[in-house]
């Protein structure tokens, strides 16, 4: 198996199919999902593909730069509050963080694939992924002009009242407000530590362990040498199913692995 050729094929499939899961790519390439996940980790490190924050069945989606809008078709995998925040942001285009209810504010921080945070006058705002920085200025500028106009009217009224009592004094021109955008860099997500239920572990120990086939033992040996075996799901004479963890620059990544003896 030529690694370079395989990685190029993966990129071509994602380019054609859009955001994809490792198991879908494994079927397209007719190779083990274990190897596909390893190739995907390398491609992500090389910045050739991107990884979604959104999970489908516990696995992220892999996509190319410019395919962010295609992640919308996976919005049904968001939880109810995240979906509500997604719809609100998509409709409004820009949201002021301080004006949202606490649950929506939390959800906006969770849907990193669709919500981008930025600051204006030390206040946090959120823009939809498809709204550019130039669009942000066009949307927020009218708000600034309206506020400035209100301030001008208030000052003018106060000036008239003062004129009745004292000679009018020329006031220095008030500098125009400038829109300054400060993009908040998304913090690198901390590696997720797989949760292990102590009760489940205790119950598993009580189960009678059936002997493993020679094929299963070979697969386990290969995984222990190259990856980290997290959990055994199922094993038969010519089939082995487990969860494996791979160390990457992005942190540990868990993936479901199925090996078959053909």
CSV table of C-alpha atoms in Angstrom, one decimal:
chain,number,residue,atom,x,y,z
A,1,UNK,CA,0.0,0.0,0.0
A,2,UNK,CA,1.6,3.3,-1.2
A,3,UNK,CA,0.9,5.9,1.6
A,4,UNK,CA,1.2,8.9,-0.8
A,5,UNK,CA,-1.1,7.4,-3.4
A,6,UNK,CA,-3.7,6.5,-0.7
A,7,UNK,CA,-3.6,9.9,0.9
A,8,UNK,CA,-4.1,11.6,-2.5
A,9,UNK,CA,-7.1,9.3,-3.1
A,10,UNK,CA,-8.6,10.3,0.2
A,11,UNK,CA,-8.3,14.0,-0.6
A,12,UNK,CA,-9.9,13.3,-4.1
A,13,UNK,CA,-12.8,11.4,-2.5
A,14,UNK,CA,-13.4,14.2,0.0
A,15,UNK,CA,-13.2,16.8,-2.8
A,16,UNK,CA,-15.9,14.9,-4.7
A,17,UNK,CA,-18.1,13.7,-1.8
A,18,UNK,CA,-17.7,16.6,0.7
A,19,UNK,CA,-17.3,16.1,4.5
A,20,UNK,CA,-16.8,12.4,5.1
A,21,UNK,CA,-16.5,9.9,8.0
A,22,UNK,CA,-13.5,7.5,8.3
A,23,UNK,CA,-15.8,4.5,7.8
A,24,UNK,CA,-17.2,5.9,4.5
A,25,UNK,CA,-13.7,6.5,3.2
A,26,UNK,CA,-12.7,3.0,4.3
A,27,UNK,CA,-15.5,1.5,2.2
A,28,UNK,CA,-14.5,3.7,-0.8
A,29,UNK,CA,-10.9,2.6,-0.6
A,30,UNK,CA,-11.6,-1.0,0.4
A,31,UNK,CA,-9.1,-0.8,3.3
A,32,UNK,CA,-9.4,-1.1,7.1
A,33,UNK,CA,-10.7,2.0,8.9
A,34,UNK,CA,-7.7,1.7,11.2
A,35,UNK,CA,-5.4,2.6,8.3
A,36,UNK,CA,-7.8,5.3,7.0
A,37,UNK,CA,-7.8,7.0,10.4
A,38,UNK,CA,-4.0,7.0,10.5
A,39,UNK,CA,-3.9,8.6,7.0
A,40,UNK,CA,-6.5,11.2,8.0
A,41,UNK,CA,-4.4,12.2,11.0
A,42,UNK,CA,-1.4,12.7,8.8
A,43,UNK,CA,-3.4,14.7,6.3
A,44,UNK,CA,-4.7,16.9,9.1
A,45,UNK,CA,-1.2,17.5,10.4
A,46,UNK,CA,-0.1,18.4,6.9
A,47,UNK,CA,-3.0,21.0,6.8
A,48,UNK,CA,-4.5,19.3,3.7
A,49,UNK,CA,-7.8,18.5,5.4
A,50,UNK,CA,-9.8,20.0,8.3
A,51,UNK,CA,-11.6,18.2,11.2
A,52,UNK,CA,-15.0,19.2,12.3
A,53,UNK,CA,-15.9,19.9,16.0
A,54,UNK,CA,-19.3,18.4,15.3
A,55,UNK,CA,-19.5,14.6,15.9
A,56,UNK,CA,-21.5,12.0,13.9
A,57,UNK,CA,-21.8,8.8,15.9
A,58,UNK,CA,-18.8,9.8,18.0
A,59,UNK,CA,-16.6,10.5,15.0
A,60,UNK,CA,-15.7,13.9,13.5
A,61,UNK,CA,-16.1,14.8,9.8
A,62,UNK,CA,-13.1,15.4,7.6
A,63,UNK,CA,-13.4,18.1,4.9
A,64,UNK,CA,-11.4,20.4,2.7
A,65,UNK,CA,-11.0,24.2,3.2
A,66,UNK,CA,-13.9,25.9,1.4
A,67,UNK,CA,-16.4,23.0,2.3
A,68,UNK,CA,-17.5,24.6,5.6
A,69,UNK,CA,-20.9,25.4,4.2
A,70,UNK,CA,-21.5,21.7,3.5
A,71,UNK,CA,-21.4,21.0,7.2
A,72,UNK,CA,-24.9,22.5,7.4
A,73,UNK,CA,-26.4,19.3,6.2
A,74,UNK,CA,-25.2,17.6,9.4
A,75,UNK,CA,-26.9,20.1,11.8
A,76,UNK,CA,-29.3,17.3,12.8
A,77,UNK,CA,-26.5,15.8,14.9
A,78,UNK,CA,-26.4,18.9,17.1
A,79,UNK,CA,-28.3,18.8,20.4
A,80,UNK,CA,-31.5,20.8,20.8
A,81,UNK,CA,-29.9,23.9,22.3
A,82,UNK,CA,-27.0,23.9,19.8
A,83,UNK,CA,-29.5,23.5,17.0
A,84,UNK,CA,-31.5,26.5,18.3
A,85,UNK,CA,-28.3,28.6,18.5
A,86,UNK,CA,-27.4,27.5,15.0
A,87,UNK,CA,-30.7,28.6,13.6
A,88,UNK,CA,-30.7,31.9,15.4
A,89,UNK,CA,-27.2,32.8,14.3
A,90,UNK,CA,-27.8,31.7,10.7
A,91,UNK,CA,-31.0,33.9,10.5
A,92,UNK,CA,-29.4,36.9,12.3
A,93,UNK,CA,-25.9,36.6,10.8
A,94,UNK,CA,-24.5,38.4,13.8
A,95,UNK,CA,-25.4,38.1,17.5
A,96,UNK,CA,-24.3,40.2,20.5
A,97,UNK,CA,-23.2,37.8,23.1
A,98,UNK,CA,-24.4,39.8,26.1
A,99,UNK,CA,-28.0,39.9,24.7
A,100,UNK,CA,-28.4,36.1,24.6
A,101,UNK,CA,-29.7,33.8,27.3
A,102,UNK,CA,-27.0,31.8,29.1
A,103,UNK,CA,-27.9,28.5,27.4
A,104,UNK,CA,-27.6,30.0,24.0
A,105,UNK,CA,-24.2,31.6,24.9
A,106,UNK,CA,-22.9,28.2,25.9
A,107,UNK,CA,-24.3,26.6,22.8
A,108,UNK,CA,-22.6,29.3,20.6
A,109,UNK,CA,-19.3,28.4,22.1
A,110,UNK,CA,-19.9,24.7,21.3
A,111,UNK,CA,-20.8,25.0,17.6
A,112,UNK,CA,-17.3,26.0,16.5
A,113,UNK,CA,-18.0,24.8,12.9
A,114,UNK,CA,-20.7,27.5,12.5
A,115,UNK,CA,-20.0,30.3,15.0
A,116,UNK,CA,-17.0,32.7,14.9
A,117,UNK,CA,-16.4,35.0,17.8
A,118,UNK,CA,-15.0,38.5,17.5
A,119,UNK,CA,-14.7,41.7,19.6
A,120,UNK,CA,-15.9,45.2,19.0
A,121,UNK,CA,-15.3,47.9,21.7
A,122,UNK,CA,-14.3,45.1,24.1
A,123,UNK,CA,-17.7,43.4,23.6
A,124,UNK,CA,-18.1,39.8,22.2
A,125,UNK,CA,-20.1,39.2,19.1
A,126,UNK,CA,-20.7,36.1,17.0
A,127,UNK,CA,-20.9,35.9,13.2
A,128,UNK,CA,-22.1,33.0,11.1
A,129,UNK,CA,-19.4,31.0,9.3
A,130,UNK,CA,-20.5,32.3,5.9
A,131,UNK,CA,-20.5,36.0,7.0
A,132,UNK,CA,-17.2,37.7,6.0
A,133,UNK,CA,-15.4,40.4,8.0
A,134,UNK,CA,-16.4,43.0,5.4
A,135,UNK,CA,-20.0,41.9,5.8
A,136,UNK,CA,-19.6,42.4,9.5
A,137,UNK,CA,-18.6,46.0,9.0
A,138,UNK,CA,-21.6,46.6,6.7
A,139,UNK,CA,-24.0,45.1,9.2
A,140,UNK,CA,-22.7,46.9,12.3
A,141,UNK,CA,-21.9,50.3,10.8
A,142,UNK,CA,-25.6,51.4,10.7
A,143,UNK,CA,-25.8,50.7,14.4
A,144,UNK,CA,-22.9,52.9,15.1
A,145,UNK,CA,-24.3,55.7,12.9
A,146,UNK,CA,-27.7,55.5,14.7
A,147,UNK,CA,-26.0,55.7,18.1
A,148,UNK,CA,-23.9,58.6,17.1
A,149,UNK,CA,-26.9,60.5,15.7
A,150,UNK,CA,-28.8,60.1,19.0
A,151,UNK,CA,-25.7,61.4,20.9
A,152,UNK,CA,-25.6,64.4,18.5
A,153,UNK,CA,-29.3,65.3,19.1
A,154,UNK,CA,-28.8,65.1,22.9
A,155,UNK,CA,-25.8,67.4,22.7
A,156,UNK,CA,-27.6,69.8,20.4
A,157,UNK,CA,-30.6,70.1,22.8
A,158,UNK,CA,-28.4,70.7,25.8
A,159,UNK,CA,-26.5,73.4,23.8
A,160,UNK,CA,-29.8,75.3,23.1
A,161,UNK,CA,-30.7,75.3,26.8
A,162,UNK,CA,-27.3,76.5,27.7
A,163,UNK,CA,-27.5,79.3,25.2
A,164,UNK,CA,-30.4,80.8,27.0
A,165,UNK,CA,-28.3,81.1,30.2
A,166,UNK,CA,-24.8,81.8,28.9
A,167,UNK,CA,-23.2,82.9,25.6
A,168,UNK,CA,-22.7,79.9,23.3
A,169,UNK,CA,-19.3,78.4,23.3
A,170,UNK,CA,-17.9,76.6,20.2
A,171,UNK,CA,-17.4,73.0,21.1
A,172,UNK,CA,-14.6,71.0,19.5
A,173,UNK,CA,-15.7,68.5,16.9
A,174,UNK,CA,-16.3,65.1,18.2
A,175,UNK,CA,-14.1,62.5,16.5
A,176,UNK,CA,-15.9,59.9,14.4
A,177,UNK,CA,-16.2,56.4,15.8
A,178,UNK,CA,-14.2,53.8,14.0
A,179,UNK,CA,-15.2,50.2,13.8
A,180,UNK,CA,-12.4,48.0,15.2
A,181,UNK,CA,-12.8,44.3,14.9
A,182,UNK,CA,-10.7,42.0,17.0
A,183,UNK,CA,-10.9,38.3,16.0
A,184,UNK,CA,-10.8,35.9,18.9
A,185,UNK,CA,-8.6,33.0,18.1
A,186,UNK,CA,-10.4,29.7,19.0
A,187,UNK,CA,-8.5,27.9,21.7
A,188,UNK,CA,-7.1,24.6,20.7
A,189,UNK,CA,-9.5,21.9,22.0
A,190,UNK,CA,-8.1,20.0,24.9
A,191,UNK,CA,-7.7,16.3,24.2
A,192,UNK,CA,-10.7,14.4,25.3
A,193,UNK,CA,-10.1,11.8,27.9
A,194,UNK,CA,-12.3,8.8,27.3
A,195,UNK,CA,-14.6,8.2,30.2
A,196,UNK,CA,-14.4,4.7,31.8
A,197,UNK,CA,-17.3,3.6,33.9
A,198,UNK,CA,-15.9,1.7,36.9
A,199,UNK,CA,-19.1,-0.3,37.2
A,200,UNK,CA,-18.9,-1.4,33.6
A,201,UNK,CA,-15.3,-2.3,34.0
A,202,UNK,CA,-16.1,-4.4,37.1
A,203,UNK,CA,-19.0,-6.1,35.3
A,204,UNK,CA,-16.7,-6.9,32.3
A,205,UNK,CA,-14.2,-8.6,34.6
A,206,UNK,CA,-17.0,-10.9,35.9
A,207,UNK,CA,-17.7,-12.1,32.4
A,208,UNK,CA,-16.0,-15.2,31.2
A,209,UNK,CA,-13.5,-14.2,28.6
A,210,UNK,CA,-13.5,-16.4,25.6
A,211,UNK,CA,-10.2,-17.4,24.0
A,212,UNK,CA,-8.9,-15.2,21.1
A,213,UNK,CA,-8.0,-16.6,17.8
A,214,UNK,CA,-4.5,-16.4,16.3
A,215,UNK,CA,-5.7,-13.7,14.0
A,216,UNK,CA,-7.2,-11.6,16.8
A,217,UNK,CA,-3.9,-11.9,18.8
A,218,UNK,CA,-1.9,-10.7,15.7
A,219,UNK,CA,-4.2,-7.7,15.4
A,220,UNK,CA,-3.8,-6.8,19.1
A,221,UNK,CA,0.0,-7.1,18.8
A,222,UNK,CA,0.0,-4.8,15.8
A,223,UNK,CA,-2.2,-2.2,17.6
A,224,UNK,CA,-0.1,-2.3,20.8
A,225,UNK,CA,3.0,-1.6,18.8
A,226,UNK,CA,1.6,1.3,16.8
A,227,UNK,CA,-1.4,2.7,18.7
A,228,UNK,CA,-3.2,2.4,22.1
A,229,UNK,CA,-6.0,-0.2,22.6
A,230,UNK,CA,-8.8,1.6,24.5
A,231,UNK,CA,-11.6,-1.0,24.5
A,232,UNK,CA,-12.4,-4.4,22.9
A,233,UNK,CA,-15.9,-4.4,21.4
A,234,UNK,CA,-16.1,-7.9,19.8
A,235,UNK,CA,-13.9,-10.5,18.4
A,236,UNK,CA,-14.4,-13.7,16.4
A,237,UNK,CA,-12.2,-16.2,14.7
A,238,UNK,CA,-11.6,-14.0,11.7
A,239,UNK,CA,-12.8,-10.6,12.9
A,240,UNK,CA,-11.7,-8.1,15.6
A,241,UNK,CA,-13.6,-4.9,16.6
A,242,UNK,CA,-12.2,-2.4,19.0
A,243,UNK,CA,-11.6,1.3,19.9
A,244,UNK,CA,-8.1,2.5,19.2
A,245,UNK,CA,-6.3,5.7,20.2
A,246,UNK,CA,-3.7,7.4,18.0
A,247,UNK,CA,-1.4,10.2,19.1
A,248,UNK,CA,-1.3,13.2,16.8
A,249,UNK,CA,-0.3,16.9,16.8
A,250,UNK,CA,-4.0,17.6,17.4
A,251,UNK,CA,-4.0,15.4,20.5
A,252,UNK,CA,-5.2,11.8,21.1
A,253,UNK,CA,-7.9,10.7,18.6
A,254,UNK,CA,-10.1,7.7,19.3
A,255,UNK,CA,-11.7,5.7,16.4
A,256,UNK,CA,-13.6,2.5,15.9
A,257,UNK,CA,-11.5,-0.1,14.2
A,258,UNK,CA,-12.6,-3.3,12.5
A,259,UNK,CA,-10.1,-5.9,11.2
A,260,UNK,CA,-11.1,-8.9,9.1
A,261,UNK,CA,-9.1,-11.9,7.9
A,262,UNK,CA,-10.0,-12.3,4.2
